PDB file of C-alpha atoms in Angstrom:
ATOM      1  CA  MET M   1      27.190  -8.041  -7.547  1.00  0.00           C
ATOM      2  CA  ILE M   2      25.403  -4.987  -6.165  1.00  0.00           C
ATOM      3  CA  THR M   3      23.852  -5.758  -2.793  1.00  0.00           C
ATOM      4  CA  VAL M   4      21.104  -4.082  -0.796  1.00  0.00           C
ATOM      5  CA  ASN M   5      19.420  -4.531   2.533  1.00  0.00           C
ATOM      6  CA  SER M   6      15.662  -4.064   2.373  1.00  0.00           C
ATOM      7  CA  TYR M   7      13.652  -2.611   5.242  1.00  0.00           C
ATOM      8  CA  PHE M   8       9.887  -2.781   5.819  1.00  0.00           C
ATOM      9  CA  SER M   9      10.011  -5.284   2.971  1.00  0.00           C
ATOM     10  CA  GLY M  10       6.431  -6.554   3.061  1.00  0.00           C
ATOM     11  CA  ALA M  11       5.819  -9.439   0.692  1.00  0.00           C
ATOM     12  CA  GLY M  12       8.889  -8.429  -1.289  1.00  0.00           C
ATOM     13  CA  LEU M  13       7.492  -6.613  -4.333  1.00  0.00           C
ATOM     14  CA  MET M  14      10.193  -3.931  -4.228  1.00  0.00           C
ATOM     15  CA  ASP M  15      12.844  -6.601  -3.704  1.00  0.00           C
ATOM     16  CA  MET M  16      11.587  -8.686  -6.612  1.00  0.00           C
ATOM     17  CA  GLY M  17      11.771  -5.682  -8.940  1.00  0.00           C
ATOM     18  CA  LEU M  18      15.303  -4.885  -7.794  1.00  0.00           C
ATOM     19  CA  MET M  19      16.332  -8.493  -8.319  1.00  0.00           C
ATOM     20  CA  GLN M  20      14.860  -8.413 -11.826  1.00  0.00           C
ATOM     21  CA  ALA M  21      17.194  -5.471 -12.463  1.00  0.00           C
ATOM     22  CA  GLY M  22      20.194  -7.554 -11.377  1.00  0.00           C
ATOM     23  CA  ILE M  23      20.575  -6.430  -7.758  1.00  0.00           C
ATOM     24  CA  GLU M  24      21.041  -8.926  -4.937  1.00  0.00           C
ATOM     25  CA  VAL M  25      18.946  -8.513  -1.789  1.00  0.00           C
ATOM     26  CA  SER M  26      21.221  -9.691   1.018  1.00  0.00           C
ATOM     27  CA  GLN M  27      18.862  -9.166   3.930  1.00  0.00           C
ATOM     28  CA  ALA M  28      15.224  -8.163   4.294  1.00  0.00           C
ATOM     29  CA  PHE M  29      13.416  -7.047   7.431  1.00  0.00           C
ATOM     30  CA  GLU M  30       9.650  -7.218   7.927  1.00  0.00           C
ATOM     31  CA  LEU M  31       7.316  -7.256  10.930  1.00  0.00           C
ATOM     32  CA  ASP M  32       4.209  -8.919   9.448  1.00  0.00           C
ATOM     33  CA  SER M  33       4.316 -12.717   9.739  1.00  0.00           C
ATOM     34  CA  ASP M  34       2.014 -13.334   6.749  1.00  0.00           C
ATOM     35  CA  ALA M  35       4.158 -11.107   4.543  1.00  0.00           C
ATOM     36  CA  CYS M  36       7.252 -13.020   5.659  1.00  0.00           C
ATOM     37  CA  LYS M  37       5.600 -16.306   4.668  1.00  0.00           C
ATOM     38  CA  THR M  38       4.856 -14.901   1.217  1.00  0.00           C
ATOM     39  CA  TYR M  39       8.387 -13.540   0.916  1.00  0.00           C
ATOM     40  CA  ARG M  40      10.010 -16.855   1.821  1.00  0.00           C
ATOM     41  CA  LEU M  41       7.840 -18.822  -0.593  1.00  0.00           C
ATOM     42  CA  ASN M  42       8.526 -16.573  -3.566  1.00  0.00           C
ATOM     43  CA  ILE M  43      11.864 -14.873  -3.002  1.00  0.00           C
ATOM     44  CA  GLY M  44      14.006 -16.527  -0.345  1.00  0.00           C
ATOM     45  CA  ASP M  45      14.807 -17.211   3.290  1.00  0.00           C
ATOM     46  CA  HIS M  46      16.862 -14.048   3.766  1.00  0.00           C
ATOM     47  CA  VAL M  47      13.898 -12.168   5.275  1.00  0.00           C
ATOM     48  CA  LYS M  48      13.913 -11.671   9.047  1.00  0.00           C
ATOM     49  CA  GLU M  49      10.602 -11.327  10.858  1.00  0.00           C
ATOM     50  CA  CYS M  50      11.313  -8.572  13.355  1.00  0.00           C
ATOM     51  CA  ASP M  51      10.479  -5.143  14.688  1.00  0.00           C
ATOM     52  CA  LEU M  52      12.998  -2.850  13.026  1.00  0.00           C
ATOM     53  CA  THR M  53      12.807  -0.418  15.926  1.00  0.00           C
ATOM     54  CA  SER M  54      14.615  -3.046  18.011  1.00  0.00           C
ATOM     55  CA  GLU M  55      17.211  -4.070  15.426  1.00  0.00           C
ATOM     56  CA  ILE M  56      20.874  -3.160  15.934  1.00  0.00           C
ATOM     57  CA  VAL M  57      22.432  -1.734  12.761  1.00  0.00           C
ATOM     58  CA  THR M  58      25.957  -2.948  13.489  1.00  0.00           C
ATOM     59  CA  GLU M  59      24.723  -6.538  13.796  1.00  0.00           C
ATOM     60  CA  GLN M  60      23.509  -6.524  10.193  1.00  0.00           C
ATOM     61  CA  GLY M  61      25.590  -7.559   7.220  1.00  0.00           C
ATOM     62  CA  ASN M  62      27.382  -5.113   4.964  1.00  0.00           C
ATOM     63  CA  CYS M  63      25.631  -3.926   1.820  1.00  0.00           C
ATOM     64  CA  ASP M  64      26.087  -1.403  -0.976  1.00  0.00           C
ATOM     65  CA  GLY M  65      22.708   0.188  -0.461  1.00  0.00           C
ATOM     66  CA  MET M  66      19.653   0.398   1.764  1.00  0.00           C
ATOM     67  CA  VAL M  67      16.058   0.436   0.562  1.00  0.00           C
ATOM     68  CA  PHE M  68      13.239   1.661   2.789  1.00  0.00           C
ATOM     69  CA  THR M  69       9.546   1.265   2.017  1.00  0.00           C
ATOM     70  CA  TYR M  70       8.210   2.184   5.413  1.00  0.00           C
ATOM     71  CA  PRO M  71       4.416   2.210   5.872  1.00  0.00           C
ATOM     72  CA  CYS M  72       2.593   5.057   4.183  1.00  0.00           C
ATOM     73  CA  THR M  73      -0.819   4.999   5.899  1.00  0.00           C
ATOM     74  CA  LYS M  74      -0.097   7.916   8.217  1.00  0.00           C
ATOM     75  CA  TYR M  75       1.330  10.028   5.387  1.00  0.00           C
ATOM     76  CA  SER M  76      -1.487   9.440   2.915  1.00  0.00           C
ATOM     77  CA  THR M  77      -4.004  12.190   2.188  1.00  0.00           C
ATOM     78  CA  ILE M  78      -6.777   9.634   2.689  1.00  0.00           C
ATOM     79  CA  GLY M  79      -5.703   9.697   6.316  1.00  0.00           C
ATOM     80  CA  ASP M  80      -7.266  13.153   6.598  1.00  0.00           C
ATOM     81  CA  ILE M  81     -10.692  11.560   6.292  1.00  0.00           C
ATOM     82  CA  HIS M  82     -10.075   9.176   9.153  1.00  0.00           C
ATOM     83  CA  GLY M  83      -8.031  11.559  11.263  1.00  0.00           C
ATOM     84  CA  VAL M  84      -4.899   9.417  11.154  1.00  0.00           C
ATOM     85  CA  ARG M  85      -2.694  11.541   8.881  1.00  0.00           C
ATOM     86  CA  THR M  86      -0.181  12.252  11.587  1.00  0.00           C
ATOM     87  CA  GLY M  87       3.053  10.860  10.201  1.00  0.00           C
ATOM     88  CA  ASP M  88       4.994   8.438  12.364  1.00  0.00           C
ATOM     89  CA  GLU M  89       8.487   7.903  13.691  1.00  0.00           C
ATOM     90  CA  LEU M  90       9.516   4.947  11.560  1.00  0.00           C
ATOM     91  CA  PHE M  91      11.469   7.307   9.318  1.00  0.00           C
ATOM     92  CA  LEU M  92      13.780   7.895  12.303  1.00  0.00           C
ATOM     93  CA  HIS M  93      14.815   4.254  12.164  1.00  0.00           C
ATOM     94  CA  ALA M  94      15.584   4.597   8.474  1.00  0.00           C
ATOM     95  CA  LEU M  95      17.631   7.655   9.384  1.00  0.00           C
ATOM     96  CA  ARG M  96      19.358   5.711  12.183  1.00  0.00           C
ATOM     97  CA  HIS M  97      20.362   2.965   9.747  1.00  0.00           C
ATOM     98  CA  LEU M  98      21.646   5.447   7.186  1.00  0.00           C
ATOM     99  CA  ALA M  99      23.609   7.486   9.707  1.00  0.00           C
ATOM    100  CA  ILE M 100      25.354   4.440  11.187  1.00  0.00           C
ATOM    101  CA  ALA M 101      25.896   2.263   8.107  1.00  0.00           C
ATOM    102  CA  ARG M 102      26.558   5.046   5.566  1.00  0.00           C
ATOM    103  CA  PRO M 103      25.840   2.863   2.507  1.00  0.00           C
ATOM    104  CA  GLU M 104      26.900   3.880  -0.967  1.00  0.00           C
ATOM    105  CA  PHE M 105      23.296   4.649  -1.862  1.00  0.00           C
ATOM    106  CA  TYR M 106      19.831   4.578  -0.376  1.00  0.00           C
ATOM    107  CA  VAL M 107      16.261   4.543  -1.686  1.00  0.00           C
ATOM    108  CA  ILE M 108      13.059   5.750  -0.014  1.00  0.00           C
ATOM    109  CA  GLU M 109       9.593   4.910  -1.409  1.00  0.00           C
ATOM    110  CA  ASN M 110       6.407   6.419  -0.038  1.00  0.00           C
ATOM    111  CA  VAL M 111       3.244   8.313  -0.947  1.00  0.00           C
ATOM    112  CA  PRO M 112       3.387  11.912  -2.235  1.00  0.00           C
ATOM    113  CA  GLY M 113       1.669  12.959   0.996  1.00  0.00           C
ATOM    114  CA  MET M 114       4.953  12.447   2.827  1.00  0.00           C
ATOM    115  CA  ARG M 115       6.038  15.815   1.423  1.00  0.00           C
ATOM    116  CA  ALA M 116       3.571  17.458   3.813  1.00  0.00           C
ATOM    117  CA  PHE M 117       5.888  16.493   6.687  1.00  0.00           C
ATOM    118  CA  PRO M 118       8.931  18.795   6.454  1.00  0.00           C
ATOM    119  CA  ILE M 119      10.827  17.080   9.278  1.00  0.00           C
ATOM    120  CA  VAL M 120      10.558  13.729   7.497  1.00  0.00           C
ATOM    121  CA  MET M 121      11.594  15.236   4.184  1.00  0.00           C
ATOM    122  CA  GLU M 122      14.551  17.019   5.771  1.00  0.00           C
ATOM    123  CA  ALA M 123      15.742  13.762   7.329  1.00  0.00           C
ATOM    124  CA  MET M 124      15.418  11.843   4.090  1.00  0.00           C
ATOM    125  CA  THR M 125      16.818  14.435   1.663  1.00  0.00           C
ATOM    126  CA  LYS M 126      19.461  16.384   3.634  1.00  0.00           C
ATOM    127  CA  MET M 127      21.802  13.581   4.633  1.00  0.00           C
ATOM    128  CA  PRO M 128      25.334  15.034   4.732  1.00  0.00           C
ATOM    129  CA  ASP M 129      27.645  13.867   1.950  1.00  0.00           C
ATOM    130  CA  TYR M 130      24.817  12.440  -0.168  1.00  0.00           C
ATOM    131  CA  TYR M 131      23.563  13.741  -3.499  1.00  0.00           C
ATOM    132  CA  VAL M 132      19.813  13.347  -3.549  1.00  0.00           C
ATOM    133  CA  ASN M 133      17.352  12.938  -6.433  1.00  0.00           C
ATOM    134  CA  VAL M 134      13.644  13.327  -5.642  1.00  0.00           C
ATOM    135  CA  PHE M 135      10.948  12.166  -8.053  1.00  0.00           C
ATOM    136  CA  CYS M 136       7.275  12.882  -7.449  1.00  0.00           C
ATOM    137  CA  PRO M 137       5.008  11.702  -8.759  1.00  0.00           C
ATOM    138  CA  ILE M 138       6.246   8.452 -10.225  1.00  0.00           C
ATOM    139  CA  LYS M 139       3.090   7.050 -11.796  1.00  0.00           C
ATOM    140  CA  ALA M 140       2.308   3.357 -12.010  1.00  0.00           C
ATOM    141  CA  GLU M 141       0.074   4.129 -14.998  1.00  0.00           C
ATOM    142  CA  TRP M 142       3.198   4.681 -17.092  1.00  0.00           C
ATOM    143  CA  TRP M 143       3.485   0.887 -17.085  1.00  0.00           C
ATOM    144  CA  LEU M 144       0.303  -0.552 -15.603  1.00  0.00           C
ATOM    145  CA  PRO M 145      -3.473   0.087 -15.721  1.00  0.00           C
ATOM    146  CA  GLN M 146      -3.508   1.506 -12.171  1.00  0.00           C
ATOM    147  CA  ARG M 147      -3.579   5.076 -10.870  1.00  0.00           C
ATOM    148  CA  ARG M 148      -0.847   5.044  -8.243  1.00  0.00           C
ATOM    149  CA  ASP M 149       1.460   7.982  -7.578  1.00  0.00           C
ATOM    150  CA  ARG M 150       4.574   7.592  -5.490  1.00  0.00           C
ATOM    151  CA  LEU M 151       7.436   9.625  -4.068  1.00  0.00           C
ATOM    152  CA  ILE M 152      10.890   8.187  -4.762  1.00  0.00           C
ATOM    153  CA  ILE M 153      14.053   9.493  -3.099  1.00  0.00           C
ATOM    154  CA  ILE M 154      17.445   8.214  -4.245  1.00  0.00           C
ATOM    155  CA  GLY M 155      20.589   9.292  -2.435  1.00  0.00           C
ATOM    156  CA  THR M 156      24.109   8.529  -3.693  1.00  0.00           C
ATOM    157  CA  LYS M 157      27.536   9.313  -2.243  1.00  0.00           C
ATOM    158  CA  ARG M 158      28.797  10.574  -5.600  1.00  0.00           C
ATOM    159  CA  HIS M 159      27.065  12.984  -7.888  1.00  0.00           C
ATOM    160  CA  PHE M 160      24.707  11.186 -10.204  1.00  0.00           C
ATOM    161  CA  SER M 161      21.707  12.292 -12.243  1.00  0.00           C
ATOM    162  CA  VAL M 162      19.035   9.637 -11.975  1.00  0.00           C
ATOM    163  CA  ARG M 163      17.109   9.447 -15.229  1.00  0.00           C
ATOM    164  CA  PRO M 164      13.312   9.565 -15.026  1.00  0.00           C
ATOM    165  CA  PRO M 165      11.433   6.559 -16.413  1.00  0.00           C
ATOM    166  CA  GLU M 166      11.355   6.275 -20.185  1.00  0.00           C
ATOM    167  CA  ASN M 167       8.128   6.316 -22.143  1.00  0.00           C
ATOM    168  CA  THR M 168       6.520   2.903 -22.271  1.00  0.00           C
ATOM    169  CA  THR M 169       3.421   1.302 -23.730  1.00  0.00           C
ATOM    170  CA  PRO M 170       1.366   0.514 -20.626  1.00  0.00           C
ATOM    171  CA  ILE M 171      -0.625  -2.662 -20.182  1.00  0.00           C
ATOM    172  CA  ARG M 172      -4.376  -2.162 -20.599  1.00  0.00           C
ATOM    173  CA  LEU M 173      -6.885  -3.052 -17.909  1.00  0.00           C
ATOM    174  CA  ALA M 174      -8.529  -5.614 -20.195  1.00  0.00           C
ATOM    175  CA  GLU M 175      -5.227  -7.513 -20.347  1.00  0.00           C
ATOM    176  CA  ILE M 176      -5.042  -8.183 -16.614  1.00  0.00           C
ATOM    177  CA  LEU M 177      -8.619  -9.380 -16.049  1.00  0.00           C
ATOM    178  CA  GLU M 178      -9.238 -13.069 -15.444  1.00  0.00           C
ATOM    179  CA  CYS M 179     -11.687 -15.110 -17.510  1.00  0.00           C
ATOM    180  CA  ASP M 180     -12.975 -16.847 -14.396  1.00  0.00           C
ATOM    181  CA  PRO M 181     -12.143 -14.615 -11.407  1.00  0.00           C
ATOM    182  CA  ASP M 182     -12.255 -16.106  -7.929  1.00  0.00           C
ATOM    183  CA  ILE M 183     -14.190 -13.459  -6.010  1.00  0.00           C
ATOM    184  CA  THR M 184     -16.834 -12.932  -3.374  1.00  0.00           C
ATOM    185  CA  TYR M 185     -19.748 -10.569  -3.998  1.00  0.00           C
ATOM    186  CA  PRO M 186     -20.506  -8.777  -0.718  1.00  0.00           C
ATOM    187  CA  LYS M 187     -23.883  -7.260   0.067  1.00  0.00           C
ATOM    188  CA  ALA M 188     -22.220  -3.870   0.352  1.00  0.00           C
ATOM    189  CA  ILE M 189     -21.927  -3.728  -3.449  1.00  0.00           C
ATOM    190  CA  TYR M 190     -25.695  -3.693  -3.807  1.00  0.00           C
ATOM    191  CA  GLN M 191     -25.967  -1.131  -1.038  1.00  0.00           C
ATOM    192  CA  ARG M 192     -23.317   1.198  -2.430  1.00  0.00           C
ATOM    193  CA  MET M 193     -24.608   0.918  -5.985  1.00  0.00           C
ATOM    194  CA  GLY M 194     -28.058   1.718  -4.600  1.00  0.00           C
ATOM    195  CA  GLY M 195     -26.861   4.921  -2.961  1.00  0.00           C
ATOM    196  CA  GLU M 196     -26.948   3.711   0.635  1.00  0.00           C
ATOM    197  CA  TYR M 197     -23.402   4.936   1.224  1.00  0.00           C
ATOM    198  CA  ARG M 198     -22.073   8.476   1.089  1.00  0.00           C
ATOM    199  CA  ASP M 199     -19.899   7.687  -1.934  1.00  0.00           C
ATOM    200  CA  LEU M 200     -20.623   5.714  -5.068  1.00  0.00           C
ATOM    201  CA  PRO M 201     -18.038   3.103  -6.101  1.00  0.00           C
ATOM    202  CA  ILE M 202     -15.195   3.812  -8.492  1.00  0.00           C
ATOM    203  CA  ILE M 203     -16.101   1.713 -11.524  1.00  0.00           C
ATOM    204  CA  SER M 204     -13.456   1.084 -14.181  1.00  0.00           C
ATOM    205  CA  ASP M 205     -14.580  -0.082 -17.624  1.00  0.00           C
ATOM    206  CA  PRO M 206     -11.896  -1.987 -19.582  1.00  0.00           C
ATOM    207  CA  VAL M 207     -13.833  -1.464 -22.827  1.00  0.00           C
ATOM    208  CA  LYS M 208     -13.430   2.291 -22.420  1.00  0.00           C
ATOM    209  CA  GLY M 209      -9.737   2.008 -21.627  1.00  0.00           C
ATOM    210  CA  ASP M 210     -10.203   3.058 -17.999  1.00  0.00           C
ATOM    211  CA  LEU M 211      -7.523   2.634 -15.379  1.00  0.00           C
ATOM    212  CA  ALA M 212      -8.110   0.941 -12.060  1.00  0.00           C
ATOM    213  CA  PRO M 213      -7.812   3.169  -8.995  1.00  0.00           C
ATOM    214  CA  THR M 214      -4.972   2.716  -6.535  1.00  0.00           C
ATOM    215  CA  CYS M 215      -4.683  -0.800  -5.130  1.00  0.00           C
ATOM    216  CA  VAL M 216      -5.373  -0.143  -1.469  1.00  0.00           C
ATOM    217  CA  ALA M 217      -4.270  -2.473   1.315  1.00  0.00           C
ATOM    218  CA  HIS M 218      -7.709  -2.565   2.946  1.00  0.00           C
ATOM    219  CA  TYR M 219      -9.519  -3.724  -0.197  1.00  0.00           C
ATOM    220  CA  ALA M 220     -10.735  -6.966   1.391  1.00  0.00           C
ATOM    221  CA  LYS M 221     -12.850  -4.866   3.759  1.00  0.00           C
ATOM    222  CA  ASP M 222     -13.955  -2.299   1.169  1.00  0.00           C
ATOM    223  CA  LYS M 223     -14.551  -4.245  -2.028  1.00  0.00           C
ATOM    224  CA  SER M 224     -17.626  -2.179  -2.851  1.00  0.00           C
ATOM    225  CA  THR M 225     -15.508   0.963  -3.246  1.00  0.00           C
ATOM    226  CA  ARG M 226     -13.527  -0.206  -6.307  1.00  0.00           C
ATOM    227  CA  LEU M 227     -15.247  -2.268  -8.981  1.00  0.00           C
ATOM    228  CA  VAL M 228     -14.670  -3.313 -12.566  1.00  0.00           C
ATOM    229  CA  SER M 229     -17.345  -3.487 -15.239  1.00  0.00           C
ATOM    230  CA  ASP M 230     -18.313  -7.069 -16.072  1.00  0.00           C
ATOM    231  CA  LYS M 231     -21.682  -7.839 -17.651  1.00  0.00           C
ATOM    232  CA  ARG M 232     -21.571 -11.435 -16.432  1.00  0.00           C
ATOM    233  CA  PHE M 233     -22.168 -10.330 -12.838  1.00  0.00           C
ATOM    234  CA  PRO M 234     -25.094  -8.731 -10.999  1.00  0.00           C
ATOM    235  CA  LEU M 235     -25.438  -4.983 -11.647  1.00  0.00           C
ATOM    236  CA  GLY M 236     -22.802  -5.345 -14.389  1.00  0.00           C
ATOM    237  CA  VAL M 237     -19.902  -4.884 -11.964  1.00  0.00           C
ATOM    238  CA  ARG M 238     -17.712  -6.980  -9.679  1.00  0.00           C
ATOM    239  CA  PRO M 239     -14.718  -6.700  -7.345  1.00  0.00           C
ATOM    240  CA  TYR M 240     -11.174  -7.440  -8.437  1.00  0.00           C
ATOM    241  CA  SER M 241      -9.765 -10.858  -7.622  1.00  0.00           C
ATOM    242  CA  VAL M 242      -6.537 -11.280  -5.669  1.00  0.00           C
ATOM    243  CA  ARG M 243      -4.733 -12.267  -8.860  1.00  0.00           C
ATOM    244  CA  GLU M 244      -6.016  -9.201 -10.696  1.00  0.00           C
ATOM    245  CA  TRP M 245      -5.016  -7.016  -7.746  1.00  0.00           C
ATOM    246  CA  ALA M 246      -1.517  -8.494  -8.007  1.00  0.00           C
ATOM    247  CA  ARG M 247      -1.391  -8.005 -11.771  1.00  0.00           C
ATOM    248  CA  LEU M 248      -2.256  -4.333 -11.279  1.00  0.00           C
ATOM    249  CA  GLN M 249       1.040  -4.110  -9.386  1.00  0.00           C
ATOM    250  CA  GLY M 250       2.919  -5.965 -12.128  1.00  0.00           C
ATOM    251  CA  VAL M 251       3.234  -9.145 -10.054  1.00  0.00           C
ATOM    252  CA  PRO M 252       3.684 -12.298 -12.198  1.00  0.00           C
ATOM    253  CA  ASP M 253       1.128 -15.088 -11.945  1.00  0.00           C
ATOM    254  CA  ASP M 254       3.621 -17.561 -10.491  1.00  0.00           C
ATOM    255  CA  PHE M 255       3.941 -15.367  -7.397  1.00  0.00           C
ATOM    256  CA  MET M 256       1.890 -17.132  -4.746  1.00  0.00           C
ATOM    257  CA  PHE M 257       0.165 -15.966  -1.573  1.00  0.00           C
ATOM    258  CA  PRO M 258       0.126 -18.786   1.032  1.00  0.00           C
ATOM    259  CA  VAL M 259      -2.235 -16.810   3.253  1.00  0.00           C
ATOM    260  CA  SER M 260      -5.841 -15.659   3.390  1.00  0.00           C
ATOM    261  CA  ASN M 261      -7.225 -13.460   0.630  1.00  0.00           C
ATOM    262  CA  THR M 262      -7.603 -10.665   3.174  1.00  0.00           C
ATOM    263  CA  SER M 263      -3.882 -10.785   3.909  1.00  0.00           C
ATOM    264  CA  ALA M 264      -3.025 -11.151   0.215  1.00  0.00           C
ATOM    265  CA  TYR M 265      -4.942  -7.995  -0.712  1.00  0.00           C
ATOM    266  CA  ARG M 266      -3.164  -6.164   2.119  1.00  0.00           C
ATOM    267  CA  GLN M 267       0.280  -7.328   1.054  1.00  0.00           C
ATOM    268  CA  ILE M 268      -0.347  -6.325  -2.550  1.00  0.00           C
ATOM    269  CA  GLY M 269      -1.723  -2.926  -1.613  1.00  0.00           C
ATOM    270  CA  ASN M 270       1.233  -2.254   0.666  1.00  0.00           C
ATOM    271  CA  GLY M 271       3.703  -3.258  -2.020  1.00  0.00           C
ATOM    272  CA  VAL M 272       5.618  -1.383  -4.687  1.00  0.00           C
ATOM    273  CA  ALA M 273       4.633  -1.690  -8.334  1.00  0.00           C
ATOM    274  CA  LEU M 274       7.285  -3.921  -9.883  1.00  0.00           C
ATOM    275  CA  PRO M 275       8.060  -1.674 -12.870  1.00  0.00           C
ATOM    276  CA  VAL M 276       8.852   1.166 -10.456  1.00  0.00           C
ATOM    277  CA  ALA M 277      11.254  -1.088  -8.563  1.00  0.00           C
ATOM    278  CA  ARG M 278      12.896  -2.223 -11.819  1.00  0.00           C
ATOM    279  CA  TRP M 279      13.415   1.393 -12.888  1.00  0.00           C
ATOM    280  CA  ILE M 280      15.061   2.131  -9.538  1.00  0.00           C
ATOM    281  CA  GLY M 281      17.210  -0.992  -9.845  1.00  0.00           C
ATOM    282  CA  ARG M 282      18.383  -0.112 -13.352  1.00  0.00           C
ATOM    283  CA  GLU M 283      19.359   3.408 -12.305  1.00  0.00           C
ATOM    284  CA  ILE M 284      21.222   2.140  -9.254  1.00  0.00           C
ATOM    285  CA  THR M 285      23.047  -0.370 -11.462  1.00  0.00           C
ATOM    286  CA  ARG M 286      23.969   2.432 -13.851  1.00  0.00           C
ATOM    287  CA  TYR M 287      25.276   4.506 -10.952  1.00  0.00           C
ATOM    288  CA  MET M 288      27.423   1.684  -9.633  1.00  0.00           C
ATOM    289  CA  LYS M 289      28.838   0.871 -13.052  1.00  0.00           C
ATOM    290  CA  GLN M 290      29.548   4.533 -13.782  1.00  0.00           C
ATOM    291  CA  ASN M 291      31.503   4.838 -10.542  1.00  0.00           C
ATOM    292  CA  ASN M 292      33.179   1.452 -10.752  1.00  0.00           C
ATOM    293  CA  LYS M 293      36.648   2.995 -10.954  1.00  0.00           C
ATOM    294  CA  PHE M 294      36.179   4.590  -7.528  1.00  0.00           C
ATOM    295  CA  PHE M 295      35.076   1.306  -5.954  1.00  0.00           C
ATOM    296  CA  LEU M 296      37.990  -0.581  -7.479  1.00  0.00           C
ATOM    297  CA  ALA M 297      40.424   2.027  -6.208  1.00  0.00           C
ATOM    298  CA  ALA M 298      38.990   1.768  -2.740  1.00  0.00           C
TER     299      ALA M 298
END
């Protein structure tokens, strides 16, 4: 069995996709207590609620690979608007883990905006003795009705050409919408639709085959910014429900959120689209099988 340790795991969307591809997640590390509750309910008790900056690498169990989905807020271009696009130092703790543990492979997932930080990119792509494949953008819309671009870095100790995702028939927005969505309808929708805000909302129409915009983590506070056309509701639009938000990430309906809706939206928005994680998992599995003779010899 191929094993990985997962870092900055959130609610476990990346881990679930890897597991669906046949990879075992031995240990997971996450700071947010609500995300850990969701992880334990849906995936398992192997998640540790902790601050990774204080974790000792040599005290962790052995694994074939390490997967890092460290927070992207300070790398995102949207951070320019709020003056928070500064990068952060969490990548150094990913680098610390890689340098000490030297796993057979590693995976980094983040926003394309991370490429604007050359020191971060150097750390993540110039590890000695690793062959590195960089994919950007990997688009969620290849599988799902959501515009979501991501940067994926895969490093392996032996030369290996990671294949890009194959062509798929993506799910349509109409297929993920609920018949009876559980939503609130904040006053801000009326205000934004009426032009009282600087920006109008992004409205996606399933009849026209539109895609939803990126599932953001702060959606609970900004529901008026992203709406879906629905003639049953005032003004012909409404927010997305938590379940629809999860479906936009490819999360199955039996995945539960034992927390507030605010926290659920945040966990979903901070997560990795499951089809992206499955693609990564399949390529890692192919790498390990291709190099099986080396592992057996060792």
